[in-house]
Coordinates of C-alpha atoms in Angstrom, one line a residue:
X1 CA -11.6 -12.0 -29.8
X2 CA -9.1 -14.8 -29.2
X3 CA -8.2 -13.2 -25.9
X4 CA -11.8 -13.0 -24.8
X5 CA -12.4 -16.7 -25.7
X6 CA -9.2 -17.6 -23.8
X7 CA -10.4 -15.6 -20.8
X8 CA -13.8 -17.2 -20.8
X9 CA -12.2 -20.6 -20.8
X10 CA -9.8 -19.5 -18.0
X11 CA -12.7 -18.3 -15.8
X12 CA -14.5 -21.6 -16.5
X13 CA -11.4 -23.5 -15.4
X14 CA -11.0 -21.3 -12.3
X15 CA -14.6 -22.1 -11.3
X16 CA -14.1 -25.8 -11.2
X17 CA -15.0 -27.0 -7.7
X18 CA -11.4 -27.6 -6.6
X19 CA -10.0 -24.3 -7.9
X20 CA -13.0 -22.4 -6.6
X21 CA -12.7 -23.9 -3.2
X22 CA -9.0 -23.0 -3.1
X23 CA -9.8 -19.5 -4.2
X24 CA -12.3 -19.1 -1.4
X25 CA -9.9 -20.5 1.2
X26 CA -7.1 -18.3 -0.1
X27 CA -9.2 -15.2 0.1
X28 CA -10.3 -16.0 3.7
X29 CA -6.7 -16.7 4.7
X30 CA -5.6 -13.5 3.0
X31 CA -8.2 -11.4 4.8
X32 CA -6.8 -12.6 8.1
X33 CA -3.2 -12.2 7.1
X34 CA -3.9 -8.7 5.8
X35 CA -5.8 -7.6 8.8
X36 CA -3.3 -8.9 11.3
X37 CA -0.7 -6.3 12.0
X38 CA 2.8 -7.4 11.0
X39 CA 1.9 -10.1 8.6
X40 CA 0.9 -8.9 5.2
X41 CA 0.8 -10.6 1.8
X42 CA 4.5 -11.4 1.7
X43 CA 4.6 -13.3 4.9
X44 CA 1.3 -15.0 4.2
X45 CA 2.3 -16.3 0.8
X46 CA 5.8 -17.2 2.0
X47 CA 4.5 -19.1 5.1
X48 CA 2.0 -21.1 3.0
X49 CA 4.2 -21.8 0.0
X50 CA 5.3 -25.2 1.4
X51 CA 1.6 -26.1 1.8
X52 CA 1.1 -25.7 -2.0
X53 CA 3.1 -28.9 -2.6
X54 CA 0.3 -30.8 -0.9
X55 CA -2.2 -29.0 -3.2
X56 CA -0.1 -29.9 -6.3
X57 CA 0.1 -33.6 -5.3
X58 CA -3.6 -33.7 -4.7
X59 CA -4.6 -31.9 -7.9
X60 CA -1.7 -32.9 -10.2
X61 CA -1.6 -29.4 -11.6
X62 CA 0.6 -26.3 -11.0
X63 CA -2.4 -24.0 -11.6
X64 CA -4.3 -24.9 -8.5
X65 CA -1.6 -24.0 -6.0
X66 CA -0.9 -20.8 -7.9
X67 CA -4.6 -19.9 -7.7
X68 CA -4.5 -20.5 -3.9
X69 CA -1.4 -18.2 -3.5
X70 CA -2.9 -15.5 -5.8
X71 CA -6.1 -15.6 -3.8
X72 CA -4.1 -15.0 -0.6
X73 CA -2.5 -12.1 -2.3
X74 CA -5.9 -10.6 -3.2
X75 CA -7.4 -11.2 0.2
X76 CA -4.5 -9.6 1.9
X77 CA -4.9 -6.4 -0.2
X78 CA -8.5 -6.2 1.0
X79 CA -7.8 -7.2 4.6
X80 CA -5.2 -4.5 5.3
X81 CA -8.0 -1.9 5.4
X82 CA -9.9 -3.7 8.2
X83 CA -7.5 -3.0 11.1
X84 CA -6.5 0.4 9.5
X85 CA -10.1 1.6 9.8
X86 CA -11.3 -0.2 12.9
X87 CA -8.1 0.0 15.1
X88 CA -5.9 2.6 13.4
X89 CA -3.2 0.0 12.9
X90 CA -2.2 -0.7 9.3
X91 CA -2.6 -4.4 8.7
X92 CA 0.1 -4.2 6.1
X93 CA 2.3 -1.5 4.6
X94 CA 0.0 -1.3 1.7
X95 CA -2.8 0.0 3.9
X96 CA -1.0 2.8 5.7
X97 CA -2.6 5.5 3.6
X98 CA -6.0 4.1 4.4
X99 CA -5.5 5.1 8.0
X100 CA -5.2 8.8 7.1
X101 CA -9.0 9.1 6.4
X102 CA -10.3 5.7 7.4
X103 CA -9.5 6.0 11.1
X104 CA -11.0 9.6 11.4
X105 CA -14.2 8.3 9.7
X106 CA -14.4 5.5 12.2
X107 CA -13.9 7.9 15.1
X108 CA -16.8 9.9 13.7
X109 CA -19.1 6.9 14.0
X110 CA -19.0 6.1 10.3
X111 CA -16.8 2.9 10.4
X112 CA -19.5 1.0 8.4
X113 CA -19.3 3.5 5.6
X114 CA -15.5 3.5 5.6
X115 CA -15.4 -0.3 5.4
X116 CA -17.9 -0.3 2.5
X117 CA -16.0 2.3 0.6
X118 CA -12.7 0.4 1.1
X119 CA -14.3 -2.9 -0.1
X120 CA -16.0 -1.4 -3.1
X121 CA -12.9 0.7 -4.1
X122 CA -10.8 -2.4 -3.8
X123 CA -13.2 -4.3 -6.1
X124 CA -13.2 -1.6 -8.7
X125 CA -9.5 -1.2 -8.6
X126 CA -9.0 -4.9 -8.9
X127 CA -11.5 -5.2 -11.8
X128 CA -10.0 -2.3 -13.8
X129 CA -6.5 -3.7 -13.4
X130 CA -7.7 -7.2 -14.3
X131 CA -9.1 -5.8 -17.6
X132 CA -6.0 -3.9 -18.3
X133 CA -3.9 -7.0 -17.5
X134 CA -5.9 -9.2 -19.8
X135 CA -6.1 -6.8 -22.8
X136 CA -2.7 -5.2 -22.8
X137 CA -0.2 -7.5 -21.1
X138 CA 2.5 -7.7 -23.8
X139 CA 2.6 -3.9 -24.7
X140 CA 2.4 -2.8 -21.0
X141 CA 5.3 -5.2 -20.2
X142 CA 7.4 -3.6 -22.9
X143 CA 6.6 -0.1 -21.5
X144 CA 7.6 -1.1 -18.0
X145 CA 11.0 -2.3 -19.5
X146 CA 11.7 1.3 -20.7
X147 CA 11.7 2.5 -17.1
X148 CA 15.3 2.5 -16.1
X149 CA 16.9 3.9 -13.0
X150 CA 16.4 7.6 -14.0
X151 CA 12.8 7.1 -14.8
X152 CA 12.0 5.3 -11.6
X153 CA 13.8 8.0 -9.6
X154 CA 11.8 10.7 -11.4
X155 CA 8.6 8.8 -10.5
X156 CA 9.6 8.7 -6.9
X157 CA 10.4 12.4 -7.0
X158 CA 6.9 13.0 -8.3
X159 CA 5.5 11.0 -5.4
X160 CA 7.3 13.2 -2.9
X161 CA 6.0 16.3 -4.8
X162 CA 2.4 15.2 -4.4
X163 CA 3.0 14.9 -0.7
X164 CA 4.4 18.4 -0.1
X165 CA 0.8 19.5 0.5
X166 CA 0.0 16.8 3.0
X167 CA 1.0 18.9 5.9
X168 CA -1.6 21.5 5.0
X169 CA -0.4 25.1 4.8
X170 CA 2.7 24.6 7.0
X171 CA 5.1 23.8 4.3
X172 CA 8.3 24.0 6.5
X173 CA 7.0 21.4 8.8
X174 CA 6.0 19.1 5.9
X175 CA 9.5 19.4 4.4
X176 CA 11.0 18.7 7.8
X177 CA 8.8 15.6 8.1
X178 CA 10.0 14.4 4.7
X179 CA 13.6 15.0 5.5
X180 CA 13.3 13.3 8.9
X181 CA 11.8 10.2 7.1
X182 CA 14.6 10.2 4.6
X183 CA 17.2 10.3 7.4
X184 CA 15.5 7.2 9.0
X185 CA 15.4 5.5 5.6
X186 CA 19.2 5.9 5.3
X187 CA 20.0 4.0 8.5
X188 CA 22.0 0.9 7.8
X189 CA 24.7 -0.1 5.4
X190 CA 25.5 2.2 2.4
X191 CA 24.4 0.5 -0.8
X192 CA 27.6 1.5 -2.7
X193 CA 30.4 1.5 -0.2
X194 CA 29.0 -1.0 2.3
X195 CA 29.9 1.4 5.2
X196 CA 27.5 1.6 8.1
X197 CA 25.4 4.8 8.2
X198 CA 23.7 6.3 11.2
X199 CA 24.1 3.1 13.2
X200 CA 23.4 5.0 16.5
X201 CA 25.5 4.1 19.5
X202 CA 27.0 1.2 17.5
X203 CA 23.8 -0.8 18.2
X204 CA 23.8 -3.8 15.9
X205 CA 20.1 -3.7 15.6
X206 CA 20.3 -0.6 13.4
X207 CA 22.5 -2.4 10.9
X208 CA 19.5 -3.8 8.9
X209 CA 18.0 -0.3 8.7
X210 CA 14.7 1.0 9.9
X211 CA 12.1 -1.5 8.8
X212 CA 9.0 0.2 7.5
X213 CA 6.5 -2.0 9.2
X214 CA 8.2 -1.3 12.6
X215 CA 7.7 2.5 11.9
X216 CA 4.1 2.0 10.6
X217 CA 2.9 0.0 13.5
X218 CA 4.6 2.3 16.0
X219 CA 3.2 5.5 14.5
X220 CA -0.3 4.3 13.7
X221 CA -0.7 1.6 16.4
X222 CA 1.0 2.8 19.6
X223 CA 1.1 6.5 18.7
X224 CA -2.6 6.6 17.7
X225 CA -3.6 4.7 20.9
X226 CA -1.7 7.1 23.1
X227 CA -3.0 10.2 21.2
X228 CA -6.6 9.0 21.7
X229 CA -6.0 8.4 25.4
X230 CA -4.3 11.8 25.9
X231 CA -6.9 13.7 23.9
X232 CA -9.6 12.0 25.9
X233 CA -11.6 11.3 22.7
X234 CA -14.8 9.6 23.5
X235 CA -15.2 6.1 22.1
X236 CA -18.9 6.2 22.4
X237 CA -19.3 7.7 18.9
X238 CA -18.1 4.4 17.5
X239 CA -20.1 2.3 19.9
X240 CA -23.4 3.4 18.4
X241 CA -22.6 2.3 14.9
X242 CA -25.5 0.2 13.7
X243 CA -25.6 -1.8 10.5
X244 CA -28.8 -1.3 8.6
X245 CA -29.9 -1.7 5.0
X246 CA -30.5 2.0 4.8
X247 CA -27.0 2.6 6.1
X248 CA -25.4 0.3 3.6
X249 CA -27.3 2.0 0.8
X250 CA -26.1 5.4 2.0
X251 CA -22.5 4.0 2.2
X252 CA -22.8 2.8 -1.5
X253 CA -24.0 6.3 -2.4
X254 CA -21.0 7.8 -0.6
X255 CA -18.7 5.5 -2.5
X256 CA -20.2 6.7 -5.7
X257 CA -19.2 10.3 -4.7
X258 CA -15.6 9.0 -4.3
X259 CA -15.3 8.1 -8.0
X260 CA -12.4 10.5 -8.4
X261 CA -10.2 8.8 -5.9
X262 CA -11.2 5.4 -7.2
X263 CA -10.3 6.3 -10.8
X264 CA -7.0 7.8 -9.8
X265 CA -6.1 4.8 -7.6
X266 CA -7.1 2.2 -10.1
X267 CA -5.0 3.5 -13.0
X268 CA -2.1 5.0 -11.1
X269 CA -1.8 1.9 -8.9
X270 CA -1.8 -0.4 -11.8
X271 CA 0.9 1.6 -13.6
X272 CA 3.1 1.8 -10.5
X273 CA 2.6 -1.9 -9.9
X274 CA 4.1 -2.6 -13.3
X275 CA 7.4 -1.1 -12.3
X276 CA 10.0 -3.5 -10.9
X277 CA 10.6 -3.1 -7.2
X278 CA 7.8 -0.6 -6.7
X279 CA 4.7 -2.5 -5.6
X280 CA 1.5 -1.6 -3.9
X281 CA 2.8 0.5 -1.0
X282 CA 4.2 3.3 -3.1
X283 CA 1.2 3.0 -5.4
X284 CA -1.3 3.6 -2.6
X285 CA 0.7 6.5 -1.1
X286 CA 1.1 8.1 -4.5
X287 CA -2.6 7.7 -5.2
X288 CA -3.6 9.3 -1.9
X289 CA -1.2 12.2 -2.7
X290 CA -2.6 12.8 -6.2
X291 CA -6.2 12.5 -5.0
X292 CA -5.5 15.2 -2.4
X293 CA -3.6 17.3 -4.8
X294 CA -6.5 17.3 -7.4
X295 CA -9.4 17.5 -4.9
X296 CA -11.7 20.4 -4.7
X297 CA -11.4 20.5 -0.9
X298 CA -7.9 19.2 -0.1
X299 CA -8.2 20.4 3.6
X300 CA -10.9 17.7 4.2
X301 CA -8.3 15.0 3.7
X302 CA -7.2 13.5 6.9
X303 CA -10.6 14.2 8.4
X304 CA -12.6 11.4 6.9
X305 CA -12.8 12.2 3.2
X306 CA -14.2 9.2 1.2
X307 CA -11.6 9.8 -1.6
X308 CA -8.9 9.4 1.0
X309 CA -10.1 5.8 1.5
X310 CA -11.0 4.9 -2.1
X311 CA -7.8 6.2 -3.7
X312 CA -5.3 4.0 -1.7
X313 CA -7.6 1.0 -1.5
X314 CA -8.2 0.9 -5.3
X315 CA -4.5 1.6 -5.8
X316 CA -3.1 -1.2 -3.7
X317 CA -5.5 -3.8 -5.4
X318 CA -4.7 -2.5 -8.8
X319 CA -1.0 -2.5 -8.1
X320 CA -1.1 -6.1 -6.9
X321 CA -2.4 -7.2 -10.3
X322 CA 0.0 -4.8 -12.1
X323 CA 2.9 -6.4 -10.2
X324 CA 1.9 -9.8 -11.6
X325 CA 2.2 -8.7 -15.2
X326 CA 6.1 -8.2 -15.3
X327 CA 6.4 -11.4 -13.2
X328 CA 4.5 -13.5 -15.7
X329 CA 5.5 -11.8 -19.0
X330 CA 9.1 -10.9 -18.3
X331 CA 10.1 -13.0 -15.3
X332 CA 10.7 -9.8 -13.3
X333 CA 8.8 -9.5 -10.0
X334 CA 7.0 -6.2 -9.5
X335 CA 6.8 -6.5 -5.7
X336 CA 8.2 -8.7 -2.8
X337 CA 5.1 -10.9 -2.9
X338 CA 5.3 -11.6 -6.6
X339 CA 9.0 -12.5 -6.0
X340 CA 7.7 -15.3 -3.7
X341 CA 5.1 -16.3 -6.3
X342 CA 7.9 -16.3 -9.0
X343 CA 9.9 -18.7 -6.8
X344 CA 6.8 -21.0 -6.6
X345 CA 6.4 -21.0 -10.4
X346 CA 10.0 -21.9 -10.9
X347 CA 9.7 -24.7 -8.3
X348 CA 6.7 -26.1 -10.1
X349 CA 8.7 -26.3 -13.4
X350 CA 7.2 -23.2 -15.1
X351 CA 9.4 -20.6 -16.8
X352 CA 8.0 -17.1 -16.5
X353 CA 8.8 -14.9 -19.5
X354 CA 7.5 -13.8 -23.0
X355 CA 6.8 -17.4 -24.1
X356 CA 4.7 -18.3 -21.0
X357 CA 1.4 -17.2 -22.7
X358 CA 2.0 -19.2 -25.8
X359 CA 3.7 -22.3 -24.2
X360 CA 1.6 -22.6 -21.1
X361 CA -1.9 -21.3 -21.9
X362 CA -3.5 -24.0 -19.7
X363 CA -1.7 -22.5 -16.8
X364 CA -1.9 -18.8 -17.7
X365 CA -5.6 -18.3 -18.5
X366 CA -7.1 -20.2 -15.5
X367 CA -4.7 -18.1 -13.3
X368 CA -5.9 -14.9 -14.9
X369 CA -9.5 -16.1 -14.6
X370 CA -8.9 -16.7 -10.9
X371 CA -8.0 -13.0 -10.5
X372 CA -11.6 -12.1 -11.5
X373 CA -13.1 -14.8 -9.3
X374 CA -10.9 -14.0 -6.3
X375 CA -11.8 -10.3 -6.7
X376 CA -15.6 -11.1 -6.5
X377 CA -15.2 -13.5 -3.6
X378 CA -13.1 -10.9 -1.6
X379 CA -15.6 -8.1 -2.0
X380 CA -18.6 -10.4 -1.1
X381 CA -16.8 -11.7 2.0
X382 CA -15.7 -8.2 3.1
X383 CA -19.2 -6.8 2.8
X384 CA -20.7 -9.8 4.6
X385 CA -18.3 -9.5 7.6
X386 CA -18.7 -5.7 8.0
X387 CA -21.0 -6.2 11.1
X388 CA -18.2 -8.3 12.7
X389 CA -15.6 -5.6 12.0
X390 CA -17.9 -2.9 13.4
X391 CA -18.6 -5.1 16.5
X392 CA -14.9 -4.7 17.3
X393 CA -15.5 -1.0 17.8
X394 CA -18.1 -1.6 20.4
X395 CA -15.6 -2.6 22.9
X396 CA -14.8 0.1 25.5
X397 CA -11.6 1.9 24.9
X398 CA -10.3 0.6 28.2
X399 CA -10.4 -2.8 26.7
X400 CA -9.5 -1.8 23.1
X401 CA -6.3 0.1 24.1
X402 CA -4.6 -3.0 25.6
X403 CA -5.8 -5.1 22.6
X404 CA -4.2 -2.6 20.2
X405 CA -1.0 -2.6 22.3
X406 CA -0.7 -6.4 22.4
X407 CA -1.5 -6.7 18.6
X408 CA 1.2 -4.1 17.9
X409 CA 3.8 -6.0 19.9
X410 CA 2.8 -9.4 18.5
X411 CA 2.6 -8.1 14.9
X412 CA 6.1 -6.5 15.1
X413 CA 7.7 -9.6 16.6
X414 CA 5.9 -12.0 14.2
X415 CA 7.2 -10.0 11.2
X416 CA 10.9 -10.1 12.1
X417 CA 11.4 -12.2 15.3
X418 CA 13.6 -9.5 16.7
X419 CA 13.0 -7.9 20.1
X420 CA 15.0 -4.9 19.1
X421 CA 12.4 -4.0 16.5
X422 CA 9.7 -4.4 19.1
X423 CA 11.4 -1.8 21.4
X424 CA 12.0 0.4 18.3
X425 CA 8.4 0.2 17.4
X426 CA 7.4 1.4 20.9
X427 CA 9.9 4.3 20.6
X428 CA 8.4 5.3 17.3
X429 CA 5.0 5.4 19.0
X430 CA 6.3 7.9 21.6
X431 CA 8.0 9.9 18.8
X432 CA 4.8 10.0 16.8
X433 CA 2.9 11.3 19.8
X434 CA 5.5 14.1 20.3
X435 CA 5.3 15.1 16.7
X436 CA 1.5 15.2 16.8
X437 CA 1.6 17.4 19.9
X438 CA 3.9 19.7 18.1
X439 CA 1.6 19.7 15.0
X440 CA 4.0 18.0 12.6
X441 CA 2.4 15.9 9.9
X442 CA 3.3 12.2 10.0
X443 CA 2.2 11.2 6.6
X444 CA 5.1 12.8 4.7
X445 CA 7.6 11.0 7.0
X446 CA 5.9 7.7 6.3
X447 CA 6.1 8.3 2.6
X448 CA 9.8 9.2 2.8
X449 CA 10.7 6.0 4.7
X450 CA 8.8 3.9 2.1
X451 CA 10.2 5.6 -1.0
X452 CA 13.6 6.5 0.4
X453 CA 15.1 3.0 0.0
X454 CA 13.7 2.9 -3.6
X455 CA 14.7 6.4 -4.6
X456 CA 18.3 6.5 -3.2
X457 CA 19.7 3.5 -5.2
X458 CA 18.0 4.7 -8.3
X459 CA 19.5 8.2 -7.9
X460 CA 23.0 7.0 -7.2
X461 CA 23.0 4.4 -10.0
X462 CA 21.7 7.0 -12.4
X463 CA 24.5 9.4 -11.4
X464 CA 27.1 6.7 -11.6
X465 CA 25.9 5.9 -15.2
X466 CA 26.1 9.6 -16.1
X467 CA 29.4 10.4 -14.3
X468 CA 27.6 12.6 -11.9
X469 CA 25.6 14.6 -14.5
X470 CA 22.2 15.5 -13.2
X471 CA 21.0 16.4 -16.7
X472 CA 20.2 12.6 -17.2
X473 CA 17.0 13.3 -15.3
X474 CA 16.0 16.0 -17.8
X475 CA 17.3 14.7 -21.2
X476 CA 15.8 11.3 -21.3
X477 CA 12.4 11.2 -23.1
X478 CA 10.4 9.7 -20.2
X479 CA 12.4 10.9 -17.1
X480 CA 12.6 14.5 -18.3
X481 CA 8.8 15.4 -18.4
X482 CA 8.2 13.5 -15.1
X483 CA 11.1 15.4 -13.4
X484 CA 9.9 18.8 -14.6
X485 CA 6.4 18.2 -13.4
X486 CA 7.7 17.0 -10.0
X487 CA 9.9 20.1 -9.6
X488 CA 6.9 22.4 -10.5
X489 CA 4.7 20.6 -7.9
X490 CA 7.5 21.0 -5.3
X491 CA 8.2 24.6 -6.0
X492 CA 4.6 25.9 -6.3
X493 CA 3.6 25.4 -2.7
X494 CA 7.0 26.7 -1.5
X495 CA 6.6 29.9 -3.6
X496 CA 3.0 30.4 -2.4
X497 CA 4.1 29.9 1.2
X498 CA 7.0 32.4 0.8
X499 CA 4.7 35.0 -0.9
X500 CA 2.0 34.7 1.8
X501 CA 4.6 35.4 4.5
X502 CA 6.5 38.2 2.6
X503 CA 3.3 40.3 1.8
X504 CA 2.2 40.7 5.5
X505 CA 5.8 41.6 6.4
X506 CA 5.9 44.3 3.7
X507 CA 2.6 45.7 5.0

């Protein structure tokens, strides 16, 4: 009851004209930042962090600038789906999984429905995670603390296991795709010895490793554009998308049929967001994999399945709230963006940790209240601007293709200010085109390059702790069951594939 009263007071404080205006402005900025390839919530929050000092001087409170930054974070989670669906370019790494089914749905002339499903799934995921955050912050933070290196590696292994089936029935090509992604993820300096690994031709640009955003924009921006051009896919199907009230009602009904993906994404995304150094990108990819794994018709994924949109979109919004929880209750950022937010809190004289809720309730509860407010603002703005987003698709592909190319170049350069990454992005685009022509699935490789840099250090640190004994992944009470389930999910499709090819040979 005390928590409910505190939340009501917090929402009331968040709805004060100044804070409400900052929330609206933050969501609008976040939508642009999220939709613009190469930016994302991390860059948006980091770029605008100095501006919050002006807000603090004007309001005299640390709560208002934090509400502004949190609204940017929320808006960016929504905005990433816009370019993923309309252009096939992930606005941010958190929206990569949305392209798997969002882009095919747009190509089929259903972009309006894809955008509605993405917005409503984001809203549901954000709402569920806000409720969980409010009700269970201290115990959930203590659960997250129990996840050490073996547990996090086991969870990453489970994520890989859910993606074994992403390549359809061709298991060898899927495994090759995952291994290829892991090789790319290992480029750079070794985390233990400091020695360079796979620095091809001694090119210094490889020393920082293969940046995920470079791969994502290359594969889903340049690669998708060239594939569409080579396949001579007609753009007219998207040109006739019309926004009508009947169409929006039908889109809402279609979202209701995607309840399974929304539920999976909301709860799984929030849980993954709790874990230090995980964040929304692994959460959205894992939610997509689990939704496909548990679907009645998994072969429809990748062809415009509504669950393939609702799962990652609800997951990345739930994970963004989940990542705030360890940051506020333990002082441990759950994602790169919350690391920037943590820095802002420290600059403003706040001390994140267990005592923050009791010592700074005037800061905590208005901030939590702003989560609810920003979530509502974001879904309303998204739905209101759907006609604008669909209008983008009415451009002839002869105009749209150069726009995609330029946005990909600008987005990659804006993210890292490095021309080497721009050329590498173009190279990945040609590589993705080649793999698609050879019928190799791209999604498992994308998953591998996201989770590889997280899984490898956890694996090696766990083995260092156990003196090289792999039993550490089976004997610990949390890591053991997760590892066993992951191994079963990995072995089952491999065994089925082997049996399916052995039986015809015997006949």
